[in-house]
Amino acid sequence: MNWFKKIPHTHRAASGLEWRLWRKLPLIALAGTVLPLACLALVHLLSDATPDAAQARWIQMIDYVIGGVIIFHGSMVVTVGIGCVIVMVMKGPGYVADGYKMPHSDQPRAALDTAEAASACRSPQSVERPE
């Protein structure tokens, strides 16, 4: 079975924002990590060598906030990257799915199919599983 059989006479959609974002994601990830870390380093450099309890608590709070900002930014970069990949795949060429004859028309059936009628609608490659 050919898993990647393309539908004939289909074309790829024009690339758009997803490729521009995809190419900029490493820079965005790096900038979103380095800038908060630079701010954190600046806070630590400008603080006293022996801070009192209130200032130490404030510096520790800034440490936690910067850590949260970096983790949040990383998760957003990963989310945008996943979105870019999904759009790239969806804009690609169309592929043939496995064929399945529909056992009914546009109108609902009045009665359920028998096992023989249902098996006639299945593709010949499908394997019957014993129950």
mmCIF file with all atom_site columns, C-alpha atoms in Angstrom:
data_model
loop_
_atom_site.group_PDB
_atom_site.id
_atom_site.type_symbol
_atom_site.label_atom_id
_atom_site.label_alt_id
_atom_site.label_comp_id
_atom_site.label_asym_id
_atom_site.label_entity_id
_atom_site.label_seq_id
_atom_site.pdbx_PDB_ins_code
_atom_site.Cartn_x
_atom_site.Cartn_y
_atom_site.Cartn_z
_atom_site.occupancy
_atom_site.B_iso_or_equiv
_atom_site.pdbx_formal_charge
_atom_site.auth_seq_id
_atom_site.auth_comp_id
_atom_site.auth_asym_id
_atom_site.auth_atom_id
_atom_site.pdbx_PDB_model_num
ATOM 1   C CA . MET A 1 1   ? 0.000   0.000   0.000   1.00 0.00 ? 1   MET A CA 1
ATOM 2   C CA . ASN A 1 2   ? 1.343   3.398   -0.954  1.00 0.00 ? 2   ASN A CA 1
ATOM 3   C CA . TRP A 1 3   ? 0.884   5.667   2.071   1.00 0.00 ? 3   TRP A CA 1
ATOM 4   C CA . PHE A 1 4   ? 1.847   8.827   0.205   1.00 0.00 ? 4   PHE A CA 1
ATOM 5   C CA . LYS A 1 5   ? -0.230  8.612   -2.973  1.00 0.00 ? 5   LYS A CA 1
ATOM 6   C CA . LYS A 1 6   ? -0.940  12.166  -4.089  1.00 0.00 ? 6   LYS A CA 1
ATOM 7   C CA . ILE A 1 7   ? -4.261  13.157  -5.555  1.00 0.00 ? 7   ILE A CA 1
ATOM 8   C CA . PRO A 1 8   ? -3.709  13.952  -9.239  1.00 0.00 ? 8   PRO A CA 1
ATOM 9   C CA . HIS A 1 9   ? -3.995  17.555  -10.436 1.00 0.00 ? 9   HIS A CA 1
ATOM 10  C CA . THR A 1 10  ? -3.673  19.102  -6.984  1.00 0.00 ? 10  THR A CA 1
ATOM 11  C CA . HIS A 1 11  ? -1.344  21.944  -6.187  1.00 0.00 ? 11  HIS A CA 1
ATOM 12  C CA . ARG A 1 12  ? 0.241   23.400  -3.102  1.00 0.00 ? 12  ARG A CA 1
ATOM 13  C CA . ALA A 1 13  ? -1.166  26.610  -1.690  1.00 0.00 ? 13  ALA A CA 1
ATOM 14  C CA . ALA A 1 14  ? 1.102   29.632  -1.668  1.00 0.00 ? 14  ALA A CA 1
ATOM 15  C CA . SER A 1 15  ? 3.218   29.972  1.432   1.00 0.00 ? 15  SER A CA 1
ATOM 16  C CA . GLY A 1 16  ? 2.388   32.834  3.715   1.00 0.00 ? 16  GLY A CA 1
ATOM 17  C CA . LEU A 1 17  ? 2.975   33.959  7.254   1.00 0.00 ? 17  LEU A CA 1
ATOM 18  C CA . GLU A 1 18  ? 3.753   30.458  8.539   1.00 0.00 ? 18  GLU A CA 1
ATOM 19  C CA . TRP A 1 19  ? 7.114   30.222  6.749   1.00 0.00 ? 19  TRP A CA 1
ATOM 20  C CA . ARG A 1 20  ? 8.162   33.704  7.812   1.00 0.00 ? 20  ARG A CA 1
ATOM 21  C CA . LEU A 1 21  ? 7.311   32.879  11.415  1.00 0.00 ? 21  LEU A CA 1
ATOM 22  C CA . TRP A 1 22  ? 8.984   29.466  11.176  1.00 0.00 ? 22  TRP A CA 1
ATOM 23  C CA . ARG A 1 23  ? 12.257  31.047  10.036  1.00 0.00 ? 23  ARG A CA 1
ATOM 24  C CA . LYS A 1 24  ? 12.145  33.679  12.797  1.00 0.00 ? 24  LYS A CA 1
ATOM 25  C CA . LEU A 1 25  ? 11.272  31.303  15.653  1.00 0.00 ? 25  LEU A CA 1
ATOM 26  C CA . PRO A 1 26  ? 14.887  30.579  16.713  1.00 0.00 ? 26  PRO A CA 1
ATOM 27  C CA . LEU A 1 27  ? 15.613  34.306  16.922  1.00 0.00 ? 27  LEU A CA 1
ATOM 28  C CA . ILE A 1 28  ? 12.360  34.930  18.790  1.00 0.00 ? 28  ILE A CA 1
ATOM 29  C CA . ALA A 1 29  ? 13.171  32.116  21.233  1.00 0.00 ? 29  ALA A CA 1
ATOM 30  C CA . LEU A 1 30  ? 16.693  33.410  21.788  1.00 0.00 ? 30  LEU A CA 1
ATOM 31  C CA . ALA A 1 31  ? 15.576  37.024  22.285  1.00 0.00 ? 31  ALA A CA 1
ATOM 32  C CA . GLY A 1 32  ? 12.779  35.946  24.633  1.00 0.00 ? 32  GLY A CA 1
ATOM 33  C CA . THR A 1 33  ? 15.293  34.108  26.793  1.00 0.00 ? 33  THR A CA 1
ATOM 34  C CA . VAL A 1 34  ? 18.245  36.485  26.709  1.00 0.00 ? 34  VAL A CA 1
ATOM 35  C CA . LEU A 1 35  ? 16.338  39.720  27.396  1.00 0.00 ? 35  LEU A CA 1
ATOM 36  C CA . PRO A 1 36  ? 14.702  38.572  30.667  1.00 0.00 ? 36  PRO A CA 1
ATOM 37  C CA . LEU A 1 37  ? 17.983  37.010  31.786  1.00 0.00 ? 37  LEU A CA 1
ATOM 38  C CA . ALA A 1 38  ? 19.766  40.302  31.073  1.00 0.00 ? 38  ALA A CA 1
ATOM 39  C CA . CYS A 1 39  ? 17.184  42.139  33.171  1.00 0.00 ? 39  CYS A CA 1
ATOM 40  C CA . LEU A 1 40  ? 17.673  39.603  35.948  1.00 0.00 ? 40  LEU A CA 1
ATOM 41  C CA . ALA A 1 41  ? 21.448  40.025  35.803  1.00 0.00 ? 41  ALA A CA 1
ATOM 42  C CA . LEU A 1 42  ? 20.989  43.790  35.962  1.00 0.00 ? 42  LEU A CA 1
ATOM 43  C CA . VAL A 1 43  ? 18.774  43.481  39.052  1.00 0.00 ? 43  VAL A CA 1
ATOM 44  C CA . HIS A 1 44  ? 21.354  41.273  40.760  1.00 0.00 ? 44  HIS A CA 1
ATOM 45  C CA . LEU A 1 45  ? 24.239  43.598  39.817  1.00 0.00 ? 45  LEU A CA 1
ATOM 46  C CA . LEU A 1 46  ? 22.460  46.721  41.060  1.00 0.00 ? 46  LEU A CA 1
ATOM 47  C CA . SER A 1 47  ? 21.383  45.200  44.377  1.00 0.00 ? 47  SER A CA 1
ATOM 48  C CA . ASP A 1 48  ? 23.405  45.449  47.563  1.00 0.00 ? 48  ASP A CA 1
ATOM 49  C CA . ALA A 1 49  ? 26.055  42.862  48.359  1.00 0.00 ? 49  ALA A CA 1
ATOM 50  C CA . THR A 1 50  ? 24.342  42.102  51.672  1.00 0.00 ? 50  THR A CA 1
ATOM 51  C CA . PRO A 1 51  ? 20.648  42.871  51.186  1.00 0.00 ? 51  PRO A CA 1
ATOM 52  C CA . ASP A 1 52  ? 18.241  43.116  54.095  1.00 0.00 ? 52  ASP A CA 1
ATOM 53  C CA . ALA A 1 53  ? 15.288  40.719  54.377  1.00 0.00 ? 53  ALA A CA 1
ATOM 54  C CA . ALA A 1 54  ? 12.845  42.871  52.400  1.00 0.00 ? 54  ALA A CA 1
ATOM 55  C CA . GLN A 1 55  ? 15.259  43.422  49.534  1.00 0.00 ? 55  GLN A CA 1
ATOM 56  C CA . ALA A 1 56  ? 16.252  39.733  49.477  1.00 0.00 ? 56  ALA A CA 1
ATOM 57  C CA . ARG A 1 57  ? 12.576  38.773  49.276  1.00 0.00 ? 57  ARG A CA 1
ATOM 58  C CA . TRP A 1 58  ? 12.056  41.262  46.432  1.00 0.00 ? 58  TRP A CA 1
ATOM 59  C CA . ILE A 1 59  ? 15.061  39.870  44.505  1.00 0.00 ? 59  ILE A CA 1
ATOM 60  C CA . GLN A 1 60  ? 13.819  36.329  44.997  1.00 0.00 ? 60  GLN A CA 1
ATOM 61  C CA . MET A 1 61  ? 10.376  37.376  43.723  1.00 0.00 ? 61  MET A CA 1
ATOM 62  C CA . ILE A 1 62  ? 12.018  38.881  40.618  1.00 0.00 ? 62  ILE A CA 1
ATOM 63  C CA . ASP A 1 63  ? 13.894  35.586  40.113  1.00 0.00 ? 63  ASP A CA 1
ATOM 64  C CA . TYR A 1 64  ? 10.611  33.683  40.138  1.00 0.00 ? 64  TYR A CA 1
ATOM 65  C CA . VAL A 1 65  ? 8.877   36.172  37.851  1.00 0.00 ? 65  VAL A CA 1
ATOM 66  C CA . ILE A 1 66  ? 11.698  36.043  35.296  1.00 0.00 ? 66  ILE A CA 1
ATOM 67  C CA . GLY A 1 67  ? 11.670  32.252  35.444  1.00 0.00 ? 67  GLY A CA 1
ATOM 68  C CA . GLY A 1 68  ? 7.935   32.277  34.780  1.00 0.00 ? 68  GLY A CA 1
ATOM 69  C CA . VAL A 1 69  ? 8.349   34.722  31.899  1.00 0.00 ? 69  VAL A CA 1
ATOM 70  C CA . ILE A 1 70  ? 10.993  32.512  30.287  1.00 0.00 ? 70  ILE A CA 1
ATOM 71  C CA . ILE A 1 71  ? 8.896   29.346  30.674  1.00 0.00 ? 71  ILE A CA 1
ATOM 72  C CA . PHE A 1 72  ? 5.772   31.107  29.362  1.00 0.00 ? 72  PHE A CA 1
ATOM 73  C CA . HIS A 1 73  ? 7.680   32.498  26.388  1.00 0.00 ? 73  HIS A CA 1
ATOM 74  C CA . GLY A 1 74  ? 9.129   29.066  25.605  1.00 0.00 ? 74  GLY A CA 1
ATOM 75  C CA . SER A 1 75  ? 5.700   27.469  25.672  1.00 0.00 ? 75  SER A CA 1
ATOM 76  C CA . MET A 1 76  ? 4.366   30.171  23.350  1.00 0.00 ? 76  MET A CA 1
ATOM 77  C CA . VAL A 1 77  ? 7.244   29.633  20.915  1.00 0.00 ? 77  VAL A CA 1
ATOM 78  C CA . VAL A 1 78  ? 6.530   25.883  20.888  1.00 0.00 ? 78  VAL A CA 1
ATOM 79  C CA . THR A 1 79  ? 2.806   26.538  20.368  1.00 0.00 ? 79  THR A CA 1
ATOM 80  C CA . VAL A 1 80  ? 3.427   28.889  17.449  1.00 0.00 ? 80  VAL A CA 1
ATOM 81  C CA . GLY A 1 81  ? 5.882   26.364  15.986  1.00 0.00 ? 81  GLY A CA 1
ATOM 82  C CA . ILE A 1 82  ? 3.271   23.597  16.153  1.00 0.00 ? 82  ILE A CA 1
ATOM 83  C CA . GLY A 1 83  ? 0.759   25.925  14.504  1.00 0.00 ? 83  GLY A CA 1
ATOM 84  C CA . CYS A 1 84  ? 3.232   26.704  11.716  1.00 0.00 ? 84  CYS A CA 1
ATOM 85  C CA . VAL A 1 85  ? 3.827   22.997  11.076  1.00 0.00 ? 85  VAL A CA 1
ATOM 86  C CA . ILE A 1 86  ? 0.084   22.302  10.961  1.00 0.00 ? 86  ILE A CA 1
ATOM 87  C CA . VAL A 1 87  ? -0.486  25.106  8.446   1.00 0.00 ? 87  VAL A CA 1
ATOM 88  C CA . MET A 1 88  ? 2.461   23.900  6.319   1.00 0.00 ? 88  MET A CA 1
ATOM 89  C CA . VAL A 1 89  ? 1.057   20.375  6.211   1.00 0.00 ? 89  VAL A CA 1
ATOM 90  C CA . MET A 1 90  ? -2.459  21.581  5.437   1.00 0.00 ? 90  MET A CA 1
ATOM 91  C CA . LYS A 1 91  ? -1.225  23.788  2.573   1.00 0.00 ? 91  LYS A CA 1
ATOM 92  C CA . GLY A 1 92  ? 0.736   20.923  1.040   1.00 0.00 ? 92  GLY A CA 1
ATOM 93  C CA . PRO A 1 93  ? -0.452  18.618  -1.731  1.00 0.00 ? 93  PRO A CA 1
ATOM 94  C CA . GLY A 1 94  ? -3.527  16.490  -1.184  1.00 0.00 ? 94  GLY A CA 1
ATOM 95  C CA . TYR A 1 95  ? -3.129  12.793  -0.519  1.00 0.00 ? 95  TYR A CA 1
ATOM 96  C CA . VAL A 1 96  ? -5.547  9.944   -1.184  1.00 0.00 ? 96  VAL A CA 1
ATOM 97  C CA . ALA A 1 97  ? -7.174  8.568   1.929   1.00 0.00 ? 97  ALA A CA 1
ATOM 98  C CA . ASP A 1 98  ? -8.187  4.935   2.226   1.00 0.00 ? 98  ASP A CA 1
ATOM 99  C CA . GLY A 1 99  ? -11.258 4.258   0.159   1.00 0.00 ? 99  GLY A CA 1
ATOM 100 C CA . TYR A 1 100 ? -14.506 3.381   1.840   1.00 0.00 ? 100 TYR A CA 1
ATOM 101 C CA . LYS A 1 101 ? -17.722 2.936   -0.073  1.00 0.00 ? 101 LYS A CA 1
ATOM 102 C CA . MET A 1 102 ? -20.569 4.590   1.737   1.00 0.00 ? 102 MET A CA 1
ATOM 103 C CA . PRO A 1 103 ? -23.380 2.119   2.423   1.00 0.00 ? 103 PRO A CA 1
ATOM 104 C CA . HIS A 1 104 ? -26.053 4.802   2.002   1.00 0.00 ? 104 HIS A CA 1
ATOM 105 C CA . SER A 1 105 ? -26.954 7.654   -0.258  1.00 0.00 ? 105 SER A CA 1
ATOM 106 C CA . ASP A 1 106 ? -27.831 11.217  0.676   1.00 0.00 ? 106 ASP A CA 1
ATOM 107 C CA . GLN A 1 107 ? -31.017 9.915   2.260   1.00 0.00 ? 107 GLN A CA 1
ATOM 108 C CA . PRO A 1 108 ? -30.984 7.906   5.508   1.00 0.00 ? 108 PRO A CA 1
ATOM 109 C CA . ARG A 1 109 ? -31.766 4.210   5.217   1.00 0.00 ? 109 ARG A CA 1
ATOM 110 C CA . ALA A 1 110 ? -35.008 2.814   6.483   1.00 0.00 ? 110 ALA A CA 1
ATOM 111 C CA . ALA A 1 111 ? -33.399 -0.361  7.843   1.00 0.00 ? 111 ALA A CA 1
ATOM 112 C CA . LEU A 1 112 ? -29.987 -1.381  9.132   1.00 0.00 ? 112 LEU A CA 1
ATOM 113 C CA . ASP A 1 113 ? -27.603 -3.324  6.881   1.00 0.00 ? 113 ASP A CA 1
ATOM 114 C CA . THR A 1 114 ? -27.086 -6.998  7.347   1.00 0.00 ? 114 THR A CA 1
ATOM 115 C CA . ALA A 1 115 ? -23.551 -8.252  7.952   1.00 0.00 ? 115 ALA A CA 1
ATOM 116 C CA . GLU A 1 116 ? -23.301 -9.369  4.309   1.00 0.00 ? 116 GLU A CA 1
ATOM 117 C CA . ALA A 1 117 ? -24.387 -5.981  2.974   1.00 0.00 ? 117 ALA A CA 1
ATOM 118 C CA . ALA A 1 118 ? -21.986 -4.158  5.282   1.00 0.00 ? 118 ALA A CA 1
ATOM 119 C CA . SER A 1 119 ? -19.071 -6.402  4.280   1.00 0.00 ? 119 SER A CA 1
ATOM 120 C CA . ALA A 1 120 ? -19.771 -5.686  0.599   1.00 0.00 ? 120 ALA A CA 1
ATOM 121 C CA . CYS A 1 121 ? -19.225 -1.971  1.258   1.00 0.00 ? 121 CYS A CA 1
ATOM 122 C CA . ARG A 1 122 ? -15.823 -2.447  2.870   1.00 0.00 ? 122 ARG A CA 1
ATOM 123 C CA . SER A 1 123 ? -12.671 -2.152  0.821   1.00 0.00 ? 123 SER A CA 1
ATOM 124 C CA . PRO A 1 124 ? -11.074 -5.461  -0.180  1.00 0.00 ? 124 PRO A CA 1
ATOM 125 C CA . GLN A 1 125 ? -7.858  -4.626  1.713   1.00 0.00 ? 125 GLN A CA 1
ATOM 126 C CA . SER A 1 126 ? -9.628  -4.442  5.071   1.00 0.00 ? 126 SER A CA 1
ATOM 127 C CA . VAL A 1 127 ? -9.101  -7.418  7.323   1.00 0.00 ? 127 VAL A CA 1
ATOM 128 C CA . GLU A 1 128 ? -11.957 -9.001  9.213   1.00 0.00 ? 128 GLU A CA 1
ATOM 129 C CA . ARG A 1 129 ? -11.273 -9.265  12.939  1.00 0.00 ? 129 ARG A CA 1
ATOM 130 C CA . PRO A 1 130 ? -12.752 -12.172 14.836  1.00 0.00 ? 130 PRO A CA 1
ATOM 131 C CA . GLU A 1 131 ? -14.872 -11.076 17.750  1.00 0.00 ? 131 GLU A CA 1
#
